[in-house]
mmCIF file of C-alpha atoms and ligand atoms in Angstrom:
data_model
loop_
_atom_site.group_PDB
_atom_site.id
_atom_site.type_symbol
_atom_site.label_atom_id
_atom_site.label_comp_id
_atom_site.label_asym_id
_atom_site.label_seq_id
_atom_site.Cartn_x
_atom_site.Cartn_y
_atom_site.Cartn_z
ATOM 1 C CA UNK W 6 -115.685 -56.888 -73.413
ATOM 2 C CA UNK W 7 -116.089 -55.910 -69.635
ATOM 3 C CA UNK W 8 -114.729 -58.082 -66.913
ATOM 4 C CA UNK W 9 -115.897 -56.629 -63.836
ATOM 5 C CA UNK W 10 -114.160 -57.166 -60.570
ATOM 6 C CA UNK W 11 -117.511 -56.570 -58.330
ATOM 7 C CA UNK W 12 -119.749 -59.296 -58.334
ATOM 8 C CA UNK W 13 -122.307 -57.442 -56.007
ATOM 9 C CA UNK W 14 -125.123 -56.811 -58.482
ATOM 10 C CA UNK W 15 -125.221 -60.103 -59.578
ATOM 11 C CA UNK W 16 -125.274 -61.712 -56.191
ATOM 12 C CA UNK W 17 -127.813 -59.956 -54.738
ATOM 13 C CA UNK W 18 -129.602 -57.986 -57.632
ATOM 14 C CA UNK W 19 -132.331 -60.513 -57.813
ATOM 15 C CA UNK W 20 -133.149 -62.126 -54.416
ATOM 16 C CA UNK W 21 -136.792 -61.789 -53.902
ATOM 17 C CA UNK W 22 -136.482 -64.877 -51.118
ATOM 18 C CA UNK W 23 -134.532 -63.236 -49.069
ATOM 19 C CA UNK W 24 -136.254 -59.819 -49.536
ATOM 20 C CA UNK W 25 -139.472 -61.775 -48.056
ATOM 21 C CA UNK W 26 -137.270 -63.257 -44.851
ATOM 22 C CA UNK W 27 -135.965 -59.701 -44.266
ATOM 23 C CA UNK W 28 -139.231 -58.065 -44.403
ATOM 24 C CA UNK W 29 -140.552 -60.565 -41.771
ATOM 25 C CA UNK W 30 -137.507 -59.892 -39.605
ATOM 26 C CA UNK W 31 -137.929 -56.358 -39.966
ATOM 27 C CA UNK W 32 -141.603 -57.046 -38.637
ATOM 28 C CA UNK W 33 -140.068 -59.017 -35.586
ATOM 29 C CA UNK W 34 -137.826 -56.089 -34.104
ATOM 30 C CA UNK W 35 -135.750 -58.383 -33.291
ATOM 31 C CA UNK W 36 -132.199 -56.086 -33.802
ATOM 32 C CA UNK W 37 -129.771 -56.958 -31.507
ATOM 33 C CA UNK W 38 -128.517 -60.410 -30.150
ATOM 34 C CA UNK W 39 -131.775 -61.694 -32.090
ATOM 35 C CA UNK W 40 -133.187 -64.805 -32.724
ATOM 36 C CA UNK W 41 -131.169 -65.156 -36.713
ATOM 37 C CA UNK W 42 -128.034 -64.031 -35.021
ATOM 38 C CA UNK W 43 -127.923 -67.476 -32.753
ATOM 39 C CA UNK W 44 -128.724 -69.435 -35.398
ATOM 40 C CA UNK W 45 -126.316 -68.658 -37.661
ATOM 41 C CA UNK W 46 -123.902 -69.089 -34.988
ATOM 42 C CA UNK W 47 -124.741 -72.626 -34.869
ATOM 43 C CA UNK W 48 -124.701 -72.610 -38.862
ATOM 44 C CA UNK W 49 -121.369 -71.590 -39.144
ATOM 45 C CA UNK W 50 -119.988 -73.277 -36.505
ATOM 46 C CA UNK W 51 -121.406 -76.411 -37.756
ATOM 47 C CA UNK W 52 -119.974 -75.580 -41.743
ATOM 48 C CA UNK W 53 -116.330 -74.644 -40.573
ATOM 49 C CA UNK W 54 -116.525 -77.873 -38.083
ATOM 50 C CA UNK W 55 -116.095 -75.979 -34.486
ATOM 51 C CA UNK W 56 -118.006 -75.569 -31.478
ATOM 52 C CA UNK W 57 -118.731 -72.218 -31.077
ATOM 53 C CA UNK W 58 -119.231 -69.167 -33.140
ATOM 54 C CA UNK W 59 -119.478 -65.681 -32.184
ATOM 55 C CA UNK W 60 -120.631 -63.004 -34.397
ATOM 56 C CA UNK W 61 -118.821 -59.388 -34.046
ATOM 57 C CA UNK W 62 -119.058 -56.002 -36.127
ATOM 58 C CA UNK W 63 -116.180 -57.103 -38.600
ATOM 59 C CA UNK W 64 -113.521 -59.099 -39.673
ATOM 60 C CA UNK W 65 -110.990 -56.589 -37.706
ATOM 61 C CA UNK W 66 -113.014 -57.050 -34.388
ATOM 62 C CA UNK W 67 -112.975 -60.757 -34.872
ATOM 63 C CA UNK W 68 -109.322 -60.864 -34.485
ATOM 64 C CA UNK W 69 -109.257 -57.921 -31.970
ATOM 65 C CA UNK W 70 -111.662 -59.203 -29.270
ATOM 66 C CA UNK W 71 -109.819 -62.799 -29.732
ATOM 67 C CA UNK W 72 -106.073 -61.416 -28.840
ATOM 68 C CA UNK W 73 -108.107 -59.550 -26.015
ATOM 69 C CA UNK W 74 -109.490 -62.690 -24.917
ATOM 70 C CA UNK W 75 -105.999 -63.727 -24.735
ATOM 71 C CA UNK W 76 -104.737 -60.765 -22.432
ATOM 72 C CA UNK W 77 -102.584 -59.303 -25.492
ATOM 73 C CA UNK W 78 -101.860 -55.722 -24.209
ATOM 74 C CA UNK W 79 -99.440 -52.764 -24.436
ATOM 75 C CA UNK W 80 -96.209 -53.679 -25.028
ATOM 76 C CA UNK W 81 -96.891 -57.207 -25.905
ATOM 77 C CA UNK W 82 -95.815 -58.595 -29.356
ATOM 78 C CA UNK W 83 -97.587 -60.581 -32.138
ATOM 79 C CA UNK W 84 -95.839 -62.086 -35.123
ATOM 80 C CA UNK W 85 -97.840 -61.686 -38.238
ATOM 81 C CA UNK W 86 -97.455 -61.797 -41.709
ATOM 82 C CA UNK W 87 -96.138 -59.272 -43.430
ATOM 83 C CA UNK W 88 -97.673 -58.975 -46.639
ATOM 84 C CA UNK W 89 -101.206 -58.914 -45.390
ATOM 85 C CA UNK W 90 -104.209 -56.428 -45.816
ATOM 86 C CA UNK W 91 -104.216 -53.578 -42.667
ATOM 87 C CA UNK W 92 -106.342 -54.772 -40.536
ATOM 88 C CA UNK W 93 -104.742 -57.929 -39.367
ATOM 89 C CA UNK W 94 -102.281 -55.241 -37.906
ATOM 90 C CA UNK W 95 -104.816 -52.609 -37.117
ATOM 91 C CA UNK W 96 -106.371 -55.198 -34.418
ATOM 92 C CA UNK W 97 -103.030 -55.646 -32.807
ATOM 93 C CA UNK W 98 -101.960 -52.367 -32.897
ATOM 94 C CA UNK W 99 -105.241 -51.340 -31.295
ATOM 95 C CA UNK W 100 -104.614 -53.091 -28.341
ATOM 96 C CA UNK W 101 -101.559 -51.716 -28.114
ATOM 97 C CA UNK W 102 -99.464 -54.221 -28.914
ATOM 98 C CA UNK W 103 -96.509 -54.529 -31.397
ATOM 99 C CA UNK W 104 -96.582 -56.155 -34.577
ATOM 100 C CA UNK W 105 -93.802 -58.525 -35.544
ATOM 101 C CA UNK W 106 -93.701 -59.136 -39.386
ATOM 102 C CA UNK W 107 -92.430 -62.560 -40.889
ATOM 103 C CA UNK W 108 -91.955 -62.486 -44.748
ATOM 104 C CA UNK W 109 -94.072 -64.406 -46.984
ATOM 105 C CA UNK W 110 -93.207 -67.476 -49.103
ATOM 106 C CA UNK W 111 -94.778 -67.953 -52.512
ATOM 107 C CA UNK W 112 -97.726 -69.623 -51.393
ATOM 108 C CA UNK W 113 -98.517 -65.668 -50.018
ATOM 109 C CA UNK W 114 -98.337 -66.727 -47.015
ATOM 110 C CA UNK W 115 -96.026 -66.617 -43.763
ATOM 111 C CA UNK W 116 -92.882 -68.191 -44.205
ATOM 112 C CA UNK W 117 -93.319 -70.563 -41.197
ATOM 113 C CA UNK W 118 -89.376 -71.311 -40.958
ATOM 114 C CA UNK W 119 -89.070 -67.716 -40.356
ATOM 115 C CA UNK W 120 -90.842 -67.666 -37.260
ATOM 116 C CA UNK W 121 -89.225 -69.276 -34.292
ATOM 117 C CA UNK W 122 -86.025 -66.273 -34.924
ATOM 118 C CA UNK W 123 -88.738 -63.514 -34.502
ATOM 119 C CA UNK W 124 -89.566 -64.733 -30.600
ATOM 120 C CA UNK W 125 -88.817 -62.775 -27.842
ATOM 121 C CA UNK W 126 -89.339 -62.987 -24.525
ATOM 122 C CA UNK W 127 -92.045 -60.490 -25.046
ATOM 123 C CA UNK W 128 -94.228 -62.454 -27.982
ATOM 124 C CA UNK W 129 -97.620 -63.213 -26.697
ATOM 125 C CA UNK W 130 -99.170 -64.457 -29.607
ATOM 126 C CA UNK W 131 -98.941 -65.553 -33.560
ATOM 127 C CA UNK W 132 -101.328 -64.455 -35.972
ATOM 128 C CA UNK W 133 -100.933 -66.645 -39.198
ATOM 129 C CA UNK W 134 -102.826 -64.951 -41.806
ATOM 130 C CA UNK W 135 -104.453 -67.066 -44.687
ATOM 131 C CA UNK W 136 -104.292 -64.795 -47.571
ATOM 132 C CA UNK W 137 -105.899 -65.158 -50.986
ATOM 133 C CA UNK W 138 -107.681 -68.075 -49.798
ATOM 134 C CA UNK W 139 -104.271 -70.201 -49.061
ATOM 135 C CA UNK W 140 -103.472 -71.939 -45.788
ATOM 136 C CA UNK W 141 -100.354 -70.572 -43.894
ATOM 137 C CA UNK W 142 -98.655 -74.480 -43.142
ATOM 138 C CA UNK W 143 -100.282 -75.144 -40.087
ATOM 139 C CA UNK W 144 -99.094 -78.561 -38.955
ATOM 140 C CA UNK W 145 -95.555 -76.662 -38.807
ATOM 141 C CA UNK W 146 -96.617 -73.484 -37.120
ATOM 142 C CA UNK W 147 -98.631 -74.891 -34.522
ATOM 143 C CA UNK W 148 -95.383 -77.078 -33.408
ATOM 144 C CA UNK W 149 -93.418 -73.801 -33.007
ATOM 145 C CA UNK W 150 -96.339 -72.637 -31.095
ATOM 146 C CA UNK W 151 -96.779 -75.396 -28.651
ATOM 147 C CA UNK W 152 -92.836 -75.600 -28.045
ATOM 148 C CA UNK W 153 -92.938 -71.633 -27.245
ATOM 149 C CA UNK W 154 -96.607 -72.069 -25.294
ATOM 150 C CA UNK W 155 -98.161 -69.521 -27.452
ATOM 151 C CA UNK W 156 -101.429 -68.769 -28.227
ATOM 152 C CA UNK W 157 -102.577 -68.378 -31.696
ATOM 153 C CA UNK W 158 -104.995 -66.599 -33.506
ATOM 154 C CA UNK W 159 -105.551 -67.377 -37.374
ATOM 155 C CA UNK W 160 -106.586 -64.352 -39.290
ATOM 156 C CA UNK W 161 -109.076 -66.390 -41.617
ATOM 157 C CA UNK W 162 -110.873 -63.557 -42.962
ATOM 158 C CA UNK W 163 -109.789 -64.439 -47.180
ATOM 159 C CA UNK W 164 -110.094 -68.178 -46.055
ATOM 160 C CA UNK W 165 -113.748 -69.500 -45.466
ATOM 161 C CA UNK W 166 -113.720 -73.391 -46.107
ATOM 162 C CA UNK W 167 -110.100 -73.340 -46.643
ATOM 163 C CA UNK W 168 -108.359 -76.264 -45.580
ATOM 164 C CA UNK W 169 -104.992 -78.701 -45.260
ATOM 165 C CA UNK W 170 -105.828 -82.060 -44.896
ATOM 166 C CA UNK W 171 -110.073 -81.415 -45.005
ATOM 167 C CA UNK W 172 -109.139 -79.512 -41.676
ATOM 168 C CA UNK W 173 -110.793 -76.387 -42.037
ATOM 169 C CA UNK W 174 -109.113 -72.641 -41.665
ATOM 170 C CA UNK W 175 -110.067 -71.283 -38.338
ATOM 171 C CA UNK W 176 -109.971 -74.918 -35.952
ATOM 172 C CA UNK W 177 -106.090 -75.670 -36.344
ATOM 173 C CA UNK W 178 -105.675 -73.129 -33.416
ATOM 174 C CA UNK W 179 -107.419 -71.417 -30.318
ATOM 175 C CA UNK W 180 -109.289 -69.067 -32.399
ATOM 176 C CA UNK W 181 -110.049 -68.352 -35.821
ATOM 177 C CA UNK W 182 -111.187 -64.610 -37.139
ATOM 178 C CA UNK W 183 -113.599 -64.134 -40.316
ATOM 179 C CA UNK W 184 -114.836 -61.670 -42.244
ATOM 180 C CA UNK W 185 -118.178 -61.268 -43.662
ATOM 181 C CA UNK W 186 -117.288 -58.087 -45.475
ATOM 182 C CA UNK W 187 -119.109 -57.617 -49.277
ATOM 183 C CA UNK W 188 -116.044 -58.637 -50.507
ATOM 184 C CA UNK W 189 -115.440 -61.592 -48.955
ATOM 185 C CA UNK W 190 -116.205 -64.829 -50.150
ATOM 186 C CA UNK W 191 -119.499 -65.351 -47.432
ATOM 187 C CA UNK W 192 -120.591 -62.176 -47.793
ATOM 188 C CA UNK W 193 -123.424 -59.583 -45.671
ATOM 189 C CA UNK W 194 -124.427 -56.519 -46.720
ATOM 190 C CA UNK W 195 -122.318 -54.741 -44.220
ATOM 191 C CA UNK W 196 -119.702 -54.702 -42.109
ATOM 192 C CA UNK W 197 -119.618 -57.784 -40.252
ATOM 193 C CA UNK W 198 -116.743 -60.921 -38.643
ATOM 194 C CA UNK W 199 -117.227 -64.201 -36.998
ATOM 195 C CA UNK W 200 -114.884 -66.105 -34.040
ATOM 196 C CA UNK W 201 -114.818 -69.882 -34.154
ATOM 197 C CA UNK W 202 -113.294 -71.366 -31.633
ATOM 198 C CA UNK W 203 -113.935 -74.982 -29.382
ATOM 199 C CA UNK W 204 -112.594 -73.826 -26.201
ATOM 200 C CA UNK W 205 -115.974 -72.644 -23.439
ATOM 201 C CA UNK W 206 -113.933 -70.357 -21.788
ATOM 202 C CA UNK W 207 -113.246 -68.022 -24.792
ATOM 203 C CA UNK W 208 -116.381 -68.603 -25.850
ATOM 204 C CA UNK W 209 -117.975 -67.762 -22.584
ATOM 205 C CA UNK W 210 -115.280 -64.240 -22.622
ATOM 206 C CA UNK W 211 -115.946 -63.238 -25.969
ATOM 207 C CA UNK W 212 -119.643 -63.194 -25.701
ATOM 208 C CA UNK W 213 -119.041 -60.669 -22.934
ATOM 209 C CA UNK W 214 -116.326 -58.576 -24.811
ATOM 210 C CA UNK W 215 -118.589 -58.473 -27.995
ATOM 211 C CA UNK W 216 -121.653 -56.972 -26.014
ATOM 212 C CA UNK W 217 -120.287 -54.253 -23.415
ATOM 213 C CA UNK W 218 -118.935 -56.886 -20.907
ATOM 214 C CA UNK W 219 -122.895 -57.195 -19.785
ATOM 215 C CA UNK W 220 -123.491 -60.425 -18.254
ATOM 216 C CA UNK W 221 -127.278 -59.466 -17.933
ATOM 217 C CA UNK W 222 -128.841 -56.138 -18.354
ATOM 218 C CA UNK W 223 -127.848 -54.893 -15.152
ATOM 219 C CA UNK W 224 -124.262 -56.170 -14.406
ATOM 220 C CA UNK W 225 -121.244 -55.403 -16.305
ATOM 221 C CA UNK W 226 -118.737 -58.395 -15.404
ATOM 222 C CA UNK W 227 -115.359 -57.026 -17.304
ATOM 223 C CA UNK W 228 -114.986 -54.047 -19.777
ATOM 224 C CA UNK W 229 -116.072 -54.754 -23.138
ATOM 225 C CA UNK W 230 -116.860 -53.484 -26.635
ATOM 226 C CA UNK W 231 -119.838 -52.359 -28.730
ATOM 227 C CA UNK W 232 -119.033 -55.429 -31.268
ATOM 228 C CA UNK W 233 -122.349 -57.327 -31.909
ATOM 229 C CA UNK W 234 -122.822 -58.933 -35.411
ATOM 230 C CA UNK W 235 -126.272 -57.293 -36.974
ATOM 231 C CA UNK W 236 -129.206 -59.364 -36.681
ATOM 232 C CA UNK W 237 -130.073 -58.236 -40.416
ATOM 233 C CA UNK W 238 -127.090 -59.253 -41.956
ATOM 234 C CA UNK W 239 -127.183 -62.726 -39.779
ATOM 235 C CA UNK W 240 -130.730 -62.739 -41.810
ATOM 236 C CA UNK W 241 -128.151 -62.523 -44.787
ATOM 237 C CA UNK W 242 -125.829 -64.496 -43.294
ATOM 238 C CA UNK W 243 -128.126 -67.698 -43.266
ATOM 239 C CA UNK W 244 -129.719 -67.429 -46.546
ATOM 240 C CA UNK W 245 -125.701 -67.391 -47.704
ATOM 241 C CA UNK W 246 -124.930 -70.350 -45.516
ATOM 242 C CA UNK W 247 -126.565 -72.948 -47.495
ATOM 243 C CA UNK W 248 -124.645 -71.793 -50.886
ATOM 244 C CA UNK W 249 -121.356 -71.599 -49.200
ATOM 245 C CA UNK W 250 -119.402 -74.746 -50.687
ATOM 246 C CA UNK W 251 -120.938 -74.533 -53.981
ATOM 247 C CA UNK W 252 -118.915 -70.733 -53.886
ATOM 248 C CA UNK W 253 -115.894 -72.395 -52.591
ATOM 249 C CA UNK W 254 -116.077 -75.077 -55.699
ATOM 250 C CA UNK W 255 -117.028 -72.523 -58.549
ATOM 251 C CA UNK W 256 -114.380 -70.291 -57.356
ATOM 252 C CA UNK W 257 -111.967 -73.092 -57.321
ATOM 253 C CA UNK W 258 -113.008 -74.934 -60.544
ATOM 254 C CA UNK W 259 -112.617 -71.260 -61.975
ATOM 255 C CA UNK W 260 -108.897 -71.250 -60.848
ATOM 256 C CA UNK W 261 -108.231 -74.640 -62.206
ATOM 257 C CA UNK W 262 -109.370 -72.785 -65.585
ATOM 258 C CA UNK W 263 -106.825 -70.583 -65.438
ATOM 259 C CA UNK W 264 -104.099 -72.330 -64.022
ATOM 260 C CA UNK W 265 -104.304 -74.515 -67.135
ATOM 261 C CA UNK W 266 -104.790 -71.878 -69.646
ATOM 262 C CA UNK W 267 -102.377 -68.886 -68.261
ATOM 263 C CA UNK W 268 -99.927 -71.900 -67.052
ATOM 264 C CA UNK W 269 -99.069 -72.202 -70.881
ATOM 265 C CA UNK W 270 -98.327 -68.447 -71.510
ATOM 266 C CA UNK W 271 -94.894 -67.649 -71.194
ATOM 267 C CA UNK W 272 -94.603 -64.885 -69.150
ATOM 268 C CA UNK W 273 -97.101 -65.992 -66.396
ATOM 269 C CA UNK W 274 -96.107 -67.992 -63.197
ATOM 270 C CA UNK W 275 -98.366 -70.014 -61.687
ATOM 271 C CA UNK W 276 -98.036 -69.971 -57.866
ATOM 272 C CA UNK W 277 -97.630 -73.478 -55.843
ATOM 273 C CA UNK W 278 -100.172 -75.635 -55.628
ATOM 274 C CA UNK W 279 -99.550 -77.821 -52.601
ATOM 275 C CA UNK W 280 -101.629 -81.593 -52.844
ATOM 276 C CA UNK W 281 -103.433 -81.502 -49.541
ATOM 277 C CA UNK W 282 -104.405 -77.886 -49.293
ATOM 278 C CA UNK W 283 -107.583 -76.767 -50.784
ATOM 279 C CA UNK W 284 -107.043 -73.195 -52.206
ATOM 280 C CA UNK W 285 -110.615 -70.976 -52.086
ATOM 281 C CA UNK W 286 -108.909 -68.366 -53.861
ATOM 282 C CA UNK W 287 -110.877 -65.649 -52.289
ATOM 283 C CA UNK W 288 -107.666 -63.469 -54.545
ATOM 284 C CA UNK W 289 -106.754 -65.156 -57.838
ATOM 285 C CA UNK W 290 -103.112 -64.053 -58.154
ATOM 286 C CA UNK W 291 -100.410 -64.936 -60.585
ATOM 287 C CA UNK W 292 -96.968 -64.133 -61.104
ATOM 288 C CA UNK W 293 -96.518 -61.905 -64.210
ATOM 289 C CA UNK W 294 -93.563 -60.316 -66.114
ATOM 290 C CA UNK W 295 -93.777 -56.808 -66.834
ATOM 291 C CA UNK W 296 -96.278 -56.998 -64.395
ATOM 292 C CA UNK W 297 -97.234 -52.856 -64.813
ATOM 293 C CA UNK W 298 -97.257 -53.053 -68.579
ATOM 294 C CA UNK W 299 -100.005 -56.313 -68.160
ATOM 295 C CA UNK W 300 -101.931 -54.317 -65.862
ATOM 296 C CA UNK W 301 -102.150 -51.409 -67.910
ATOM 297 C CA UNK W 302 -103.274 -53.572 -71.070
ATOM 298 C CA UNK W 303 -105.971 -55.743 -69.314
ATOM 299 C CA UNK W 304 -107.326 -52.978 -67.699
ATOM 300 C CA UNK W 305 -107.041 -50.894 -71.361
ATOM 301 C CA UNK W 306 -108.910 -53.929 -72.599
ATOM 302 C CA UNK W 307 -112.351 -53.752 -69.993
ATOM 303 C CA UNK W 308 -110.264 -55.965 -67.645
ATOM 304 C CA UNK W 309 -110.360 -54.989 -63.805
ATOM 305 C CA UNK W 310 -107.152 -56.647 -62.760
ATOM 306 C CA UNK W 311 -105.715 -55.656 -59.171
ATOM 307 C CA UNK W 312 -102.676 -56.083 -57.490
ATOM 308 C CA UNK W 313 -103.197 -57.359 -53.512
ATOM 309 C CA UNK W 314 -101.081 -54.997 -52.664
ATOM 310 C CA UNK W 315 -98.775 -52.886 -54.419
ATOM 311 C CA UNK W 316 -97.108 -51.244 -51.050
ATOM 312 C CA UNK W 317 -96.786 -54.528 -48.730
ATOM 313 C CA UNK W 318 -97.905 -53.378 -44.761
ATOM 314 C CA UNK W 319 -94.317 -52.837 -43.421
ATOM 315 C CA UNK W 320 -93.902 -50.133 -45.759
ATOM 316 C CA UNK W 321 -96.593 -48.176 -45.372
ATOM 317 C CA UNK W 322 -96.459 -44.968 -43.462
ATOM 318 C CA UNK W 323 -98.063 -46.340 -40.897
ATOM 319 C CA UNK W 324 -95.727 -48.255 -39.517
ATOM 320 C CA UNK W 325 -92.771 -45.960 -39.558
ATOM 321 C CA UNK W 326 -92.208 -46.733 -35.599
ATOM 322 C CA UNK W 327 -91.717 -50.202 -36.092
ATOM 323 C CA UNK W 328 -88.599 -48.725 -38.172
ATOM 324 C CA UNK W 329 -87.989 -51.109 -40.904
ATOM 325 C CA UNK W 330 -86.032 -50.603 -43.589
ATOM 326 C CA UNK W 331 -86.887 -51.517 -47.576
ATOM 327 C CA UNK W 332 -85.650 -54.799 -48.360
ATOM 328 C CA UNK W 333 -86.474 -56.224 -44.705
ATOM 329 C CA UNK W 334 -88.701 -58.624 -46.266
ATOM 330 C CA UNK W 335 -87.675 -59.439 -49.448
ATOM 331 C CA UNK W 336 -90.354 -62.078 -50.663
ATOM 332 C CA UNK W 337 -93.103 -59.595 -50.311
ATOM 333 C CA UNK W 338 -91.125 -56.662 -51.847
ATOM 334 C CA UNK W 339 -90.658 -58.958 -54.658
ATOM 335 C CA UNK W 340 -94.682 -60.441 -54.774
ATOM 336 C CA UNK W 341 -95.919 -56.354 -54.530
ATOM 337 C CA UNK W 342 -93.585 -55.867 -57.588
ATOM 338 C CA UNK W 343 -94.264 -59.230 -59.652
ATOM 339 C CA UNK W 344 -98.655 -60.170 -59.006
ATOM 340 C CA UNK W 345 -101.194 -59.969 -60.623
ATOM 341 C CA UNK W 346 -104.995 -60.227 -59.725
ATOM 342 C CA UNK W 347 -107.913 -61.250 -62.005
ATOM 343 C CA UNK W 348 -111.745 -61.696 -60.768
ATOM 344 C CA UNK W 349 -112.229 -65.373 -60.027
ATOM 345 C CA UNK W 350 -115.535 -65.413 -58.463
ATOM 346 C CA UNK W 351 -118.623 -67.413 -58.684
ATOM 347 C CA UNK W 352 -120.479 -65.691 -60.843
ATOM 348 C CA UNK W 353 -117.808 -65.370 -63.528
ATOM 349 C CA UNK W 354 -118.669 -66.767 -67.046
ATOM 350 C CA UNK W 355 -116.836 -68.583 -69.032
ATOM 351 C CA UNK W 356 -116.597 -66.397 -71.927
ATOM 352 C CA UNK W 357 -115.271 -63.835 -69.227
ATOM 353 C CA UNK W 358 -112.589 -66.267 -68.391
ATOM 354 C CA UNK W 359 -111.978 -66.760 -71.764
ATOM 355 C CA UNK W 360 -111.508 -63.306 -72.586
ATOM 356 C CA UNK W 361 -109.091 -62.872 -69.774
ATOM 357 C CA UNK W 362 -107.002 -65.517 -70.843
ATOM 358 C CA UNK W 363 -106.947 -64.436 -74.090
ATOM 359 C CA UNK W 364 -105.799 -60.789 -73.440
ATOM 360 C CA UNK W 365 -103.139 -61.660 -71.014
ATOM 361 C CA UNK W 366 -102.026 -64.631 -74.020
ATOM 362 C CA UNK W 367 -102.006 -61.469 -76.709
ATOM 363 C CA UNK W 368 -100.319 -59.129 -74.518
ATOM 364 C CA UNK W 369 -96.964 -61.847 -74.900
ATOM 365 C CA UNK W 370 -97.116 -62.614 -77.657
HETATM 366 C C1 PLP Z 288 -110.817 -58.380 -44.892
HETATM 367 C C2 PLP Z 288 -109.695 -58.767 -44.041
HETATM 368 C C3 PLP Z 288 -109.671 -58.502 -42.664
HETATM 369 C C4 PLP Z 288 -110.675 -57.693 -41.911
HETATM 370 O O1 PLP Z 288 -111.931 -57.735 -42.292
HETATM 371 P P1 PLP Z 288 -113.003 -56.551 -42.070
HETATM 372 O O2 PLP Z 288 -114.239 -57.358 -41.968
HETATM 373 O O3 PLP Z 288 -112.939 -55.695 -43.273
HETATM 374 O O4 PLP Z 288 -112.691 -55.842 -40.814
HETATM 375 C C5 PLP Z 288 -108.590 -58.974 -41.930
HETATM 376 N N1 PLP Z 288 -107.588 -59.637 -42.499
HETATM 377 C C6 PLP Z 288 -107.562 -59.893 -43.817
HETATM 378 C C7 PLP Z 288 -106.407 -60.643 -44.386
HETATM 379 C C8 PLP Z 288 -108.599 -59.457 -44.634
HETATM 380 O O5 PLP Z 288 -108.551 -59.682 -45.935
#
């Protein structure tokens, strides 16, 4: 049996609805800064409980054009976490800036008792990332913030309608980046990011910084970027809107399955679940022992397990500069050696499930 990690063709194989709306947008010509764009603007701002919304040309530009907003420029720092996926550092780095890593803690993301070491007089902002879907502890990080005065920017991009408390991922701080990559849990058919944030200023800035710095068609106020959010996919965009808690729910209701089923097998650790967080488990990751051998016999047996990420950021080439040395961050050596990923999305069966609980159960036994 084949347990596919790519939901795609499912999702969207058989959408006639929204073929129709496309066709009629197509019709319209209206391409850039259109009419669908606005409103799901308004749509999103209204699901993630914010005031404004700004759509940009990725996940990466959403974070980007908010630490611009903020001034963030050569020679600045930003903490970060790091165990994250590139582009949380890509968008500082970009801007010239220097990332500061803070090691994970189980829950995969930043260790928030880490942080307040890693300031310097340089640190201009934090960038909390919630990864797999988890909340970095907010309540915490924002105190650290607000004794230091520092800005912060939440990389939400694995964390739509995440929340601690029923306060949503993106409004705990002065911005919050998403994604709206394919494989990301609200998903266009392209590249494509949103900004939430509640403050008019940054809303006001970021419109300008997304679109050129053009404050009309004549006048360019400030330099800017070519960062606009598709019309078409915002077509996308709003025909997803409506279905976008039901994914949260089936996604978690499908990692309450396993929890209780791989929770038995010895072998397999289940990661902290913390009461008043709610988990959208855009990743489904477990710890595993003999992690590689597992791997190697789900994937033998039609399963297409991952690991989120085998080579954790501070290691990778890339950052050579920054000069760390293996073993800096210790939690996130350990979770690229010790995870496990299995497809957990909403269009999983059962009997899909089933089979991957029963392969990882035969595999120790
Ligand atoms: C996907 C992702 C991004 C960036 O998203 P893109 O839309 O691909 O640019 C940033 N941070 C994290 C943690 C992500 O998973």
């Amino acid at each position: 049996m084949k347990v596919r990690y790519s939901y795609l063709p499912q999702q969207f194989g058989n959408c006639p609805d929204l073929w129709s709306k496309l066709k009629k947008f197509v019709k319209s010509g209206d391409f850039t800064l259109g009419k669908p764009l606005l409103e799901f603007e308004k749509k999103f701002a209204k699901l993630i409980g914010t005031k404004y919304a700004i759509g940009v040309n990725s996940g990466t530009d959403a974070i980007k054009l908010s630490l611009k907003t903020l001034g963030i420029k050569h020679g600045d720092e930003v903490i970060t976490a790091a165990n994250t996926f590139v582009a949380t550092v890509g968008a500082i780095c970009e801007l010239g800036a220097k990332p500061v890593f803070v090691d994970c803690d189980d829950s995969f993301c930043m260790d928030v008792n880490l942080v307040e070491r890693k300031i310097t007089k340089r640190t201009k902002a934090i960038v909390p990332v919630h990864f797999t879907g988890y909340m970095t502890n907010m309540i915490a990080l924002n105190k650290i913030a607000k004794k230091h005065n520092l800005p912060v920017v939440e990389d939400a991009c694995q964390s739509i309608l995440a929340s601690i408390n029923n306060k949503n991922s993106g409004t705990w701080s002065d911005f919050g980046a998403f994604s709206l990559h394919p494989l990301k849990n609200i998903n266009v058919w392209s590249d494509g990011g949103i900004i939430v944030t509640s403050n008019k200023k940054y809303y006001e800035k970021l419109k300008l910084l997304r679109n050129h710095g053009l404050i009309d068609r004549d006048n360019v106020e400030i330099c800017g970027y070519n960062s606009r959010l598709d019309t078409f996919q915002a077509v996308v965009g709003n025909w997803l809107i409506p279905t976008a808690k039901k994914i949260a729910n089936k996604r978690i209701q499908n990692a309450n399955f396993y929890d209780q089923n791989l929770g038995k097998i010895n072998g397999i650790l289940i990661p902290p679940r913390i009461k008043n967080y709610k988990i959208v488990y855009h990743l489904y990751i477990v710890f595993a022992e003999r992690r590689d051998e597992l791997l190697k016999y789900c994937q033998k047996k039609g399963i297409e397990a991952k690991i989120h990420y085998p080579i954790p950021m501070y290691r990778q080439n890339a950052m050579k500069f920054l000069k760390h040395k293996i073993g800096d961050f210790p939690v996130s050596d350990y979770h690229a050696k010790n995870i496990i990923s299995f497809p957990c999305d909403q269009h999983l069966s059962k009997k899909e499930m089933s089979h991957v609980v029963k392969c990882v159960r035969e595999f120790y036994s």
